[in-house]
Coordinates of C-alpha atoms in Angstrom, one line a residue:
Chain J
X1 CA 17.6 101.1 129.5
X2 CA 16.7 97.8 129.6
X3 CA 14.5 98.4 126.4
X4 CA 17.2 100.1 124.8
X5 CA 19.4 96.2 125.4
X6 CA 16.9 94.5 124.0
X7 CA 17.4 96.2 120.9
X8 CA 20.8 94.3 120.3
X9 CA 19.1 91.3 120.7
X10 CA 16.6 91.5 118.3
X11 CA 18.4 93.1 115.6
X12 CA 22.1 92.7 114.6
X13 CA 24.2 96.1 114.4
X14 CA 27.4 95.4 113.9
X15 CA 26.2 93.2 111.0
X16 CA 24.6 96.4 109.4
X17 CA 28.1 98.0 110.0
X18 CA 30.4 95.0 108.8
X19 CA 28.5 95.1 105.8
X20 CA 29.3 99.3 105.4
X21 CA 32.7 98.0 106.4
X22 CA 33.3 95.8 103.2
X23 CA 31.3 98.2 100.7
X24 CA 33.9 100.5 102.1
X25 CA 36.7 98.1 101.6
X26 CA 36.2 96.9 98.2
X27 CA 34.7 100.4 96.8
X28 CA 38.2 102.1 98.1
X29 CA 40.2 99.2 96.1
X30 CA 38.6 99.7 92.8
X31 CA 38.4 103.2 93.3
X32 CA 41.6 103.8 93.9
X33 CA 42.7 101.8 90.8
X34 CA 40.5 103.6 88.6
X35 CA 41.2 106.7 90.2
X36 CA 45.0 106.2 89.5
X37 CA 44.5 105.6 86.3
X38 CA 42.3 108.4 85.6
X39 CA 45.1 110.8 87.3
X40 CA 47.8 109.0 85.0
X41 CA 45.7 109.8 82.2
X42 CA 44.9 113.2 83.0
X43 CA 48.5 114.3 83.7
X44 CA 49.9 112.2 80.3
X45 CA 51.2 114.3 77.0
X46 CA 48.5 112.0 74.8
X47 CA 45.1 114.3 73.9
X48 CA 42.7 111.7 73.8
X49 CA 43.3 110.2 77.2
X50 CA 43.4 113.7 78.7
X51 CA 39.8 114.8 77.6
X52 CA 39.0 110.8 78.5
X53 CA 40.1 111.9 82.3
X54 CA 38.4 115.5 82.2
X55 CA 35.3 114.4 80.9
X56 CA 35.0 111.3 83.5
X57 CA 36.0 113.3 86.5
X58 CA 33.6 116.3 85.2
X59 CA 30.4 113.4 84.3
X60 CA 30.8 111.4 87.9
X61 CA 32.0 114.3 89.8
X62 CA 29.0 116.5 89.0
X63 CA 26.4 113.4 89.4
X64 CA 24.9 112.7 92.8
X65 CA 25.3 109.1 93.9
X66 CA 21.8 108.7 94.8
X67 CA 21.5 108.5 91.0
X68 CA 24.4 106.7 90.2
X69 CA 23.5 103.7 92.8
X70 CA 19.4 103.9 91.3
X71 CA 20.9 103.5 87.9
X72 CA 22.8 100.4 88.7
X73 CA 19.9 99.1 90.7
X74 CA 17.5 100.0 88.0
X75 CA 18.7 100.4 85.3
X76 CA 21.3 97.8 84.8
X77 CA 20.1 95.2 87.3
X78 CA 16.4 95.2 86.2
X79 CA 16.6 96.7 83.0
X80 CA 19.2 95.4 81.5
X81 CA 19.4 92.4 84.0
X82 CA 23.8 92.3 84.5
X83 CA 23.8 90.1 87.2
X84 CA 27.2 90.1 89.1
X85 CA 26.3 87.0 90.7
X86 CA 24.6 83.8 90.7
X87 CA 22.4 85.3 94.6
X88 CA 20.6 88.1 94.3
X89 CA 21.6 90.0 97.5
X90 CA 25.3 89.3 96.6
X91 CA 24.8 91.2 93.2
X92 CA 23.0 94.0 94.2
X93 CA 26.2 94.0 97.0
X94 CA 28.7 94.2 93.8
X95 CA 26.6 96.3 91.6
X96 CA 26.3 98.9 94.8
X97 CA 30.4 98.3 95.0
X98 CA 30.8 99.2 91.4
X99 CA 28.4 102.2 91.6
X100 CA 30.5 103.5 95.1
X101 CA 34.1 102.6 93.0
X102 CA 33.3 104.6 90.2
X103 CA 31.6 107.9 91.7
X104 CA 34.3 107.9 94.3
X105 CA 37.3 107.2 91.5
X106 CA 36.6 110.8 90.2
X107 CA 37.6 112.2 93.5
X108 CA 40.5 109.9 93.6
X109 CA 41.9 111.4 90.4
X110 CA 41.6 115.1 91.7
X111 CA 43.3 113.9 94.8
X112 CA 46.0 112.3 93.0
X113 CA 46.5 115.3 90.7
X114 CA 46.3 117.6 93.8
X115 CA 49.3 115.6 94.8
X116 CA 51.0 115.9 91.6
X117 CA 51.0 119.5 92.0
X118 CA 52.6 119.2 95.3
X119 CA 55.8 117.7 93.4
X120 CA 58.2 120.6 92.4
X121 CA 59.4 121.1 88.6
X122 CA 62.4 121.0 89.3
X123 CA 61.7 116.8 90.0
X124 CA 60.1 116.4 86.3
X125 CA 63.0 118.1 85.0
X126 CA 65.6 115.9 86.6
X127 CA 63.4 112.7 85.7
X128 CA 63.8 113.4 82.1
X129 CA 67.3 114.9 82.7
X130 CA 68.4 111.6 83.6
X131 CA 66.4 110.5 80.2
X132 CA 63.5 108.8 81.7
X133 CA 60.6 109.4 79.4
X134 CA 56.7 109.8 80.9
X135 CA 55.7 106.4 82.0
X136 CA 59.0 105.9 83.7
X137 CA 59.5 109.2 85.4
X138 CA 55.6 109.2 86.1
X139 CA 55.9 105.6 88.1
X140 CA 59.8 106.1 89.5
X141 CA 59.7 109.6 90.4
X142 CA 56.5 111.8 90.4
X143 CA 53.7 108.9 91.7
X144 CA 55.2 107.8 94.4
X145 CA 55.9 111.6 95.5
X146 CA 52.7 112.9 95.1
X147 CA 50.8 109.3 96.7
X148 CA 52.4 110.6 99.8
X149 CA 51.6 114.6 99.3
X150 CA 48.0 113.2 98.7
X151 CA 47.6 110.8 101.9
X152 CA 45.5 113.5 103.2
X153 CA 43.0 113.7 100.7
X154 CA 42.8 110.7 99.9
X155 CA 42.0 110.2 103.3
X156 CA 39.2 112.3 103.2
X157 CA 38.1 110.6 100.3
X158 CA 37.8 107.2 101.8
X159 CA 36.0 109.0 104.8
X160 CA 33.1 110.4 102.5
X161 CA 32.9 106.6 101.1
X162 CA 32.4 105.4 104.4
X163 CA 29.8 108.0 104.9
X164 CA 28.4 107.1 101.7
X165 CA 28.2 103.6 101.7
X166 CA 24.7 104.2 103.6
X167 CA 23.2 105.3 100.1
X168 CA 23.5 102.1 98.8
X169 CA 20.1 101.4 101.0
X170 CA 18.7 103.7 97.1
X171 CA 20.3 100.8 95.6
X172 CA 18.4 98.2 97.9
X173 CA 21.7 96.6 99.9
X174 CA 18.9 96.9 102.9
X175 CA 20.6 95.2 105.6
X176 CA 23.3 97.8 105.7
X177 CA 23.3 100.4 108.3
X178 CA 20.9 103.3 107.0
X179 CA 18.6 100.5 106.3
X180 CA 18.5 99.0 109.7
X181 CA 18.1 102.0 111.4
X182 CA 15.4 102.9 109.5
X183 CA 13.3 98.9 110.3
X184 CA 14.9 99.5 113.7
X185 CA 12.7 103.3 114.5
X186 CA 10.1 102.5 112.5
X187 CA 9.5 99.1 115.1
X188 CA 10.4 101.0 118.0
X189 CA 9.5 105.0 117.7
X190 CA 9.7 105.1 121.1
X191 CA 13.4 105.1 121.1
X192 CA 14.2 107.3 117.8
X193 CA 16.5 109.5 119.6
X194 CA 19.1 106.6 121.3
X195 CA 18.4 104.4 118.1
X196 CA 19.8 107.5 115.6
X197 CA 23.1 108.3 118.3
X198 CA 23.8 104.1 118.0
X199 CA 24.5 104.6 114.5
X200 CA 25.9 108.2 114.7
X201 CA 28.3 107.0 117.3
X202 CA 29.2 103.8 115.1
X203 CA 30.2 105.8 112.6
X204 CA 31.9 108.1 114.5
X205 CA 33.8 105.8 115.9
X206 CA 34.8 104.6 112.2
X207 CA 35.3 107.9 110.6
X208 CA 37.4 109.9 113.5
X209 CA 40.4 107.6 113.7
X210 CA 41.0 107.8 110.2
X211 CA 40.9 111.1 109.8
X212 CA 43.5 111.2 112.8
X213 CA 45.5 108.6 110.9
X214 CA 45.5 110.1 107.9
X215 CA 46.6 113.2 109.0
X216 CA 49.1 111.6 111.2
X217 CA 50.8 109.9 108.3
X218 CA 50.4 112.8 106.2
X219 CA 52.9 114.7 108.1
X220 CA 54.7 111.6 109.1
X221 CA 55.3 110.9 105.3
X222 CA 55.5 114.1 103.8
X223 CA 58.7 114.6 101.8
X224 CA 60.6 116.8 103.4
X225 CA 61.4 119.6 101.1
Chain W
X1 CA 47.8 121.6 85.8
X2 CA 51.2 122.9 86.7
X3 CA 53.2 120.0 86.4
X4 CA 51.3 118.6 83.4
X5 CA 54.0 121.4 81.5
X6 CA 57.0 119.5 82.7
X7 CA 56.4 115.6 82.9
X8 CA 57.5 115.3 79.3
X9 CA 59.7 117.4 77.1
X10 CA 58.5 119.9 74.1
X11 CA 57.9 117.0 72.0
X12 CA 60.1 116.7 68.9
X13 CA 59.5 114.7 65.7
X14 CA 59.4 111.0 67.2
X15 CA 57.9 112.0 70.3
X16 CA 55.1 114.0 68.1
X17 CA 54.8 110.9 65.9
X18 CA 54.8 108.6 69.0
X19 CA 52.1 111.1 70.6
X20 CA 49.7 111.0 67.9
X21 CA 49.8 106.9 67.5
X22 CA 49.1 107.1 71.4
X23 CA 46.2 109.9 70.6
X24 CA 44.7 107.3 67.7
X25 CA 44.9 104.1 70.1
X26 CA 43.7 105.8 73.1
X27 CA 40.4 107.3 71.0
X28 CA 39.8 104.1 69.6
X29 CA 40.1 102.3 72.9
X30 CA 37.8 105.1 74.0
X31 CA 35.3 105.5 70.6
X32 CA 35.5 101.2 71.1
X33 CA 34.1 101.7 75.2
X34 CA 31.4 103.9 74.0
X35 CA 30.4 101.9 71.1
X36 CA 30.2 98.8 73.8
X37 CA 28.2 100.8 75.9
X38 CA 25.7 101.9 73.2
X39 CA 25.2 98.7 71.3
X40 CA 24.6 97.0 75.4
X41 CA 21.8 99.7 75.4
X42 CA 20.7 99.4 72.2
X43 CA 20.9 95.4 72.5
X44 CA 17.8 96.2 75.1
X45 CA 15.9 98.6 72.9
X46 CA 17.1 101.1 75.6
X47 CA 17.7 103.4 72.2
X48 CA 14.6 103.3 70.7
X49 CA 12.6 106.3 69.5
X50 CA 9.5 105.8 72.2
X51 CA 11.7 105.6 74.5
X52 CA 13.4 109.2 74.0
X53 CA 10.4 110.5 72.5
X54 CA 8.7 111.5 75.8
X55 CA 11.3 114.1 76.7
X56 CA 10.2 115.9 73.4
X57 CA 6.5 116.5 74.6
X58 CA 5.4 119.1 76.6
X59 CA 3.5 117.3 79.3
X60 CA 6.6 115.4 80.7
X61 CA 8.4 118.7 81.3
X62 CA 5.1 120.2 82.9
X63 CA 4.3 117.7 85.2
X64 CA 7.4 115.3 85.5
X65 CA 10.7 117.3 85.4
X66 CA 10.2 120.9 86.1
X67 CA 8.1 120.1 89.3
X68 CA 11.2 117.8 90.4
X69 CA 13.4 120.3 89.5
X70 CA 11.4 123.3 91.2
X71 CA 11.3 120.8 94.5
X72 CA 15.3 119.6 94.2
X73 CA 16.2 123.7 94.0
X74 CA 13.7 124.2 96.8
X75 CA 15.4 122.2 99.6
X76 CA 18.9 122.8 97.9
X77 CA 18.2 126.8 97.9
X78 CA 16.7 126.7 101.6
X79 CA 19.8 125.0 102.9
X80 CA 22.3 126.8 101.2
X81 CA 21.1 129.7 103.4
X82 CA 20.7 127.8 106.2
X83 CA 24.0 126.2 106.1
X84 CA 25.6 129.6 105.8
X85 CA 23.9 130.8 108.5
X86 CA 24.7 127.9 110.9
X87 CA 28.4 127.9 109.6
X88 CA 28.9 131.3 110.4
X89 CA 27.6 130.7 113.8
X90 CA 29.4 127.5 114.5
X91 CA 32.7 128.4 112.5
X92 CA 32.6 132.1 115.0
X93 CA 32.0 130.1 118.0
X94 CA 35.1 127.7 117.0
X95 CA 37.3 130.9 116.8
X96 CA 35.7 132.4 120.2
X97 CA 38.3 133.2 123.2
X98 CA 35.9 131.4 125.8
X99 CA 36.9 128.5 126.3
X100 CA 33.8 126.3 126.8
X101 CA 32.0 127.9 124.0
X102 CA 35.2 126.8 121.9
X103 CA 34.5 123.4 122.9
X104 CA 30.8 123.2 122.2
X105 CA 31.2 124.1 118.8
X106 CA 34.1 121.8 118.3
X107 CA 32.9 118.7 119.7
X108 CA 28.8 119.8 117.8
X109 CA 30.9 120.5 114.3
X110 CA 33.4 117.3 114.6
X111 CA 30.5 115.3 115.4
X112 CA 28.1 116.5 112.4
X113 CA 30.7 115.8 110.2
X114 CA 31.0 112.3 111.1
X115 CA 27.4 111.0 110.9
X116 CA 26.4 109.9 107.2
X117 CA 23.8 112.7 105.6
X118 CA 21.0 110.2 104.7
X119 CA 21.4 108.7 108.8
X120 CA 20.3 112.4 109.8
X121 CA 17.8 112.6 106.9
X122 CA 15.9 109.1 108.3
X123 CA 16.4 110.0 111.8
X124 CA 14.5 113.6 111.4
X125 CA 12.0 112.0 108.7
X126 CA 10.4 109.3 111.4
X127 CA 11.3 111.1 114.6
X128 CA 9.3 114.2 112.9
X129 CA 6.9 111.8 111.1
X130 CA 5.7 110.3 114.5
X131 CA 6.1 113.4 116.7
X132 CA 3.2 115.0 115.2
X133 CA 5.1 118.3 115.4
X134 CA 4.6 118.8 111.5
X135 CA 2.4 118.3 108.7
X136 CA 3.0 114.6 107.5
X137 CA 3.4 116.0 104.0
X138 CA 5.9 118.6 105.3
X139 CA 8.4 116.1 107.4
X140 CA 10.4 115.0 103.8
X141 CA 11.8 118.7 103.0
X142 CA 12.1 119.5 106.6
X143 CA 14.2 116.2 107.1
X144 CA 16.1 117.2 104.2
X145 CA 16.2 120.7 104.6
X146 CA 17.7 119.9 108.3
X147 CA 20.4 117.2 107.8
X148 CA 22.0 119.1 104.7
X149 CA 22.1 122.3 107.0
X150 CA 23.6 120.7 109.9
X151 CA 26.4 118.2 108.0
X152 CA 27.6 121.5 105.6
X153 CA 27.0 124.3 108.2
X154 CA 29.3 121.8 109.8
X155 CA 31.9 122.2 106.7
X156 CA 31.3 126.0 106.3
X157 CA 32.3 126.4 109.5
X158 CA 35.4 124.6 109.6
X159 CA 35.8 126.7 105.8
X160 CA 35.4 130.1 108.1
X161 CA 37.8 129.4 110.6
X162 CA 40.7 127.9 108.0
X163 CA 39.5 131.0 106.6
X164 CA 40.4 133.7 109.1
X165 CA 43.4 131.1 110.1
X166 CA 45.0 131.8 106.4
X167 CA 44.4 135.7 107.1
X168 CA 47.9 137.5 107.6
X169 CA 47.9 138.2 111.5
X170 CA 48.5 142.0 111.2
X171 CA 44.6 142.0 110.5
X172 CA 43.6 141.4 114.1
X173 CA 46.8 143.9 115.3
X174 CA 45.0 146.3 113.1
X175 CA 41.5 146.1 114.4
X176 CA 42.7 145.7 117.8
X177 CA 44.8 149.1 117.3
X178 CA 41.7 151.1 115.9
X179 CA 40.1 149.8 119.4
X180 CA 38.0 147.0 118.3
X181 CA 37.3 144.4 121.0
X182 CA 38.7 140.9 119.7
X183 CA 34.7 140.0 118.9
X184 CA 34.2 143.2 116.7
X185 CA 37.6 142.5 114.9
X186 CA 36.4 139.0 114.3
X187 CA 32.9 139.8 112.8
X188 CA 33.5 143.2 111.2
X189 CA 37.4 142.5 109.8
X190 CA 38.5 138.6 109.5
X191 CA 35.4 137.0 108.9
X192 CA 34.5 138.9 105.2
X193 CA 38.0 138.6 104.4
X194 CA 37.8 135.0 105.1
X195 CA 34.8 134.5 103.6
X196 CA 36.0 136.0 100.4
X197 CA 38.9 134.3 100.2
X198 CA 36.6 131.2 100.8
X199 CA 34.4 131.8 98.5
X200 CA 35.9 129.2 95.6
X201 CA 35.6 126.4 98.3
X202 CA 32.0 127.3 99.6
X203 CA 30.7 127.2 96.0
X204 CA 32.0 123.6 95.7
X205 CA 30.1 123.2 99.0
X206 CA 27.1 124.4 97.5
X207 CA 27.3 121.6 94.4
X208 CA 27.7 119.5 97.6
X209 CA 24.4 120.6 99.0
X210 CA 23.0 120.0 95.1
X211 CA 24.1 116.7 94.6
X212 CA 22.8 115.0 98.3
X213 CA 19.6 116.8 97.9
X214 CA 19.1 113.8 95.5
X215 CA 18.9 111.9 98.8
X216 CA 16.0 113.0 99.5
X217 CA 14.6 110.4 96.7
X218 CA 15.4 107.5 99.6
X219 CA 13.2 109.6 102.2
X220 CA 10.3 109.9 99.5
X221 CA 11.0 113.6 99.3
X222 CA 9.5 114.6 95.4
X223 CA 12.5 115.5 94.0
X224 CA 13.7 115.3 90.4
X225 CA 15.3 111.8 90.7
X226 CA 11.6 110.9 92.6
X227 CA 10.1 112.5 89.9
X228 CA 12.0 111.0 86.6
X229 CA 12.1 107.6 88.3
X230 CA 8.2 107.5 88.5
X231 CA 8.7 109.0 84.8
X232 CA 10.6 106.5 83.9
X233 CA 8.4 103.6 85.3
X234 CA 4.9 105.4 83.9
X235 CA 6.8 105.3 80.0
X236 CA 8.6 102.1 80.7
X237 CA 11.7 104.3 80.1
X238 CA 13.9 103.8 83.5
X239 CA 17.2 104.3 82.0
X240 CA 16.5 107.2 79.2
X241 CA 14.7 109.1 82.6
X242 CA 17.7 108.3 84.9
X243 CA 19.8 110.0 81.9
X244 CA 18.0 112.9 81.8
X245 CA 18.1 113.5 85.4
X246 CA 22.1 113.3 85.9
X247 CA 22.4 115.7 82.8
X248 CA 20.3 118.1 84.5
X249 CA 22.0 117.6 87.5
X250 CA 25.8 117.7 85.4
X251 CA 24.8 121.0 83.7
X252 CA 23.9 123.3 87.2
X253 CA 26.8 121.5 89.1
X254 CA 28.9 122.1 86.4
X255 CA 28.4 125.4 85.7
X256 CA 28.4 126.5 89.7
X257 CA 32.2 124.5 89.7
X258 CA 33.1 126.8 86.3
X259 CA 32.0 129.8 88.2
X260 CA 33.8 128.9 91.3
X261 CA 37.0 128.1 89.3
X262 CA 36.9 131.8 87.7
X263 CA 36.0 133.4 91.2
X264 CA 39.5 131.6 92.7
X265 CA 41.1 133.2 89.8
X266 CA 40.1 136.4 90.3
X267 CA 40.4 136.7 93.9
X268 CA 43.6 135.1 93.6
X269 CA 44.5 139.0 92.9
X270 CA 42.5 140.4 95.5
X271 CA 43.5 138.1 98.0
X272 CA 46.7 138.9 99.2
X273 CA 48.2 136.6 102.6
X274 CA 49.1 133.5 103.2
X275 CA 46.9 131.2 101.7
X276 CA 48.3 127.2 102.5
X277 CA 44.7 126.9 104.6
X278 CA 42.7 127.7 101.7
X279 CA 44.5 125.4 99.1
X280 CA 44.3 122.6 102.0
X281 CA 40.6 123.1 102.1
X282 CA 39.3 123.2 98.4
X283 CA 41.1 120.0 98.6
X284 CA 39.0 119.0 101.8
X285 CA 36.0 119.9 100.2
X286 CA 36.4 118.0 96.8
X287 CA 36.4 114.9 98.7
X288 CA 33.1 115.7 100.8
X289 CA 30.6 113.5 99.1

């Protein structure tokens, strides 16, 4: 037990986690962004942003992350050296951000479309009944409808980008949690098994409540129909 | 797709004319993105013949990217099965009428789902590493093998019981008229039903399983992305390799999300009952990495 303290002293874990914590944070902002867009494109009456939305959902969607964070680490950062920032470890932290924000906005879109389709016609019809054309009626009347039929996925989406916020260790952010745990068995294989349920249990402490918020406000928020 | 129909009127002359303007600018803005992207590439003599060139010889399919592809549908194959097979277990056990057994499989799936993939993948890759219990060589696709089966069993499961949740309840009446105990009604009556009506949202769980095997790269497993990377740094062609890769990777994935797209049409016919828990869990399962 006392071994198992000592840990905490020698190396920093919620300092691995803060830093999971802000990938999190500022991966879900530009994701959401771009995933908004995406879903504004994909649901618009203009062909060329349409197949723009379907292809980009269909590219990142289909693409594992492991290569999507190895291609910003090596291929842009070394190869092509875009540096984000004047430190190193602060622009591999952005360039892991962008690689997280743009996987992760492809499953934004679907969620927001999936939400779309949870707004009846008969709400479309009225919109332009009332002579509202698309980006009116899309931003009075159908977004904010379907934002709150698609709290629940979304949710789930900001869950997996919690969860995967550990693979930015492929694109060398080390001192994040996946990385740490990994320095921290590798000093101390006697205590593999209590080491791995720290980090579990950190994350599901993270993860659970938003699920349970999510779903929470999800019901809370739905419009009744 | 429904609403797409609706969110604009059937266009008519200044709304087709206004359409088409909005078609030209938004292909230009995107022909102008792509162009950006190409001449940054070509800026670094990322387009250059030698750099493509290797993917035309024979010798960097033989030894570089089939035997990472070969590897990558190795551990993704093995734990597809095995993931079924623990889902079935775990999502029965969630749907037993014992109680306690109830709970172990609750609290064992909530808690897989929760843990990051790659955390279980480093966790089994040391602990098994320094327990001696396998072959060094071995402890990478056992590692990988292991923490796909246990976070997607973990899904599949939760997929099996919205499944038999969505069935009509005159299913379980009926068995349990015939005389089936509530176990044999479960395994022999709502479980294919729900696994068939499932079936859309458990081949999206399979491109799941696809996709992390790439993970397996950060746990030295010799996967394709392991494979093209040391490609890529052999030829001094990182990005062209890293290209190559995710197209492989877009082309299966793509295809098994087709095929699961035409299944849920199909057995949208054959599949008659109350289906709010399936829609509610293709959702679920989109956002799962």
């Amino acid at each position: 037990m006392e071994n198992y303290l000592s840990l905490f002293e020698t190396y920093d874990v919620p300092a691995a986690f803060w830093i999971n914590i802000q990938l999190s944070f500022w991966a879900a902002l530009w994701a959401l962004a771009i995933g908004t867009v995406l879903a504004l494109f994909r649901i618009s009456p203009i062909p060329s942003l349409q197949w723009f939305g379907a292809a980009y959902v269909n590219i990142f969607r289909n693409t594992p992350l492991t290569i999507i964070l190895a291609f910003g680490f090596l291929g842009l950062f070394s190869v092509m050296q875009i540096n984000l920032a004047g430190e190193l470890d602060v622009s591999l932290f952005r360039i892991a951000i962008v690689g997280l924000a743009v996987y992760h906005a492809a499953f934004v879109c679907e969620a927001i479309r999936s939400g779309v389709n949870t707004v009846p016609l008969g709400q479309a019809e009225a919109a332009r009944a009332i002579g509202l054309s698309f980006l009116p009626a899309a931003r009075l009347i159908i977004l904010p409808q379907a934002f709150r039929g698609a709290i629940a996925p979304l949710g789930n989406v900001l869950i997996a980008l919690i969860k995967n916020s550990t693979v930015a260790a492929a694109g060398s952010v080390a001192a994040e949690a996946s990385g740490l745990m990994k320095t921290m068995i590798e000093f101390r294989s006697d205590l593999v098994i209590p080491i791995f349920l720290t980090f579990a249990l950190g994350f599901v402490i993270l993860v659970i409540p938003i699920g349970l918020l999510t779903t929470w406000a999800s019901r809370k928020l739905a419009v009744a129909r | 797709m429904s609403a797409q129909q609706v969110l604009f009127d059937a266009p008519g002359p200044r709304a087709r004319r206004n359409i088409m303007i909005g078609n030209i600018i938004g292909g230009l803005i995107v022909l102008g993105i792509l162009a950006w992207v190409v001449s940054a590439l070509a800026g670094k003599g990322q387009l250059a013949a030698s750099m493509w060139t290797p993917f035309l010889e024979s010798r960097t399919w033989e030894f570089f990217i089939l035997p990472g592809l070969v590897n990558t549908l190795k551990a993704a194959g093995i734990a597809i099965v095995t993931s079924v097979v623990f889902g079935l277990v775990f999502g029965v056990g969630r749907l037993s009428h014992v109680a306690p057994i109830r709970w172990v499989a609750g609290v064992v799936v909530e808690f897989l789902r929760a843990v990051p993939v790659l955390l279980m993948m480093i966790f089994f890759w040391l602990a098994l590493g320094s327990s001696g219990a396998v072959k060094p060589q071995d402890a990478p696709l056992i590692a990988v093998v292991v923490a796909l089966t246990l976070y997607n069993g973990s899904v599949i499961a939760e997929l099996v019981r919205s499944g038999v949740y969505g069935l009509p309840k005159g299913q379980r009446e009926a068995g349990m008229a015939i005389g089936l105990t509530r176990n044999q009604s479960l395994r022999n009556i709502e479980v294919p039903q729900a696994l068939i009506a499932m079936l859309p949202a458990l081949i999206s769980q399979f491109v799941v399983i696809l996709k992390d095997s790439a993970l397996g790269f950060i746990i030295t497993y010799p996967e394709l992305l392991q494979y093209t990377r040391r490609l890529g740094v052999g030829e001094g062609n990182v990005i062209p390799s890293l290209f190559v890769a995710a197209a492989i990777f877009i082309v299966i994935n793509f295809a098994l999300s087709t095929l699961a797209t035409r299944l849920s049409v199909l057995l949208s016919f054959r599949t008659k009952g109350r289906r709010p828990a399936a829609k509610e869990a293709i959702a679920m399962d989109a956002a799962s990495t």
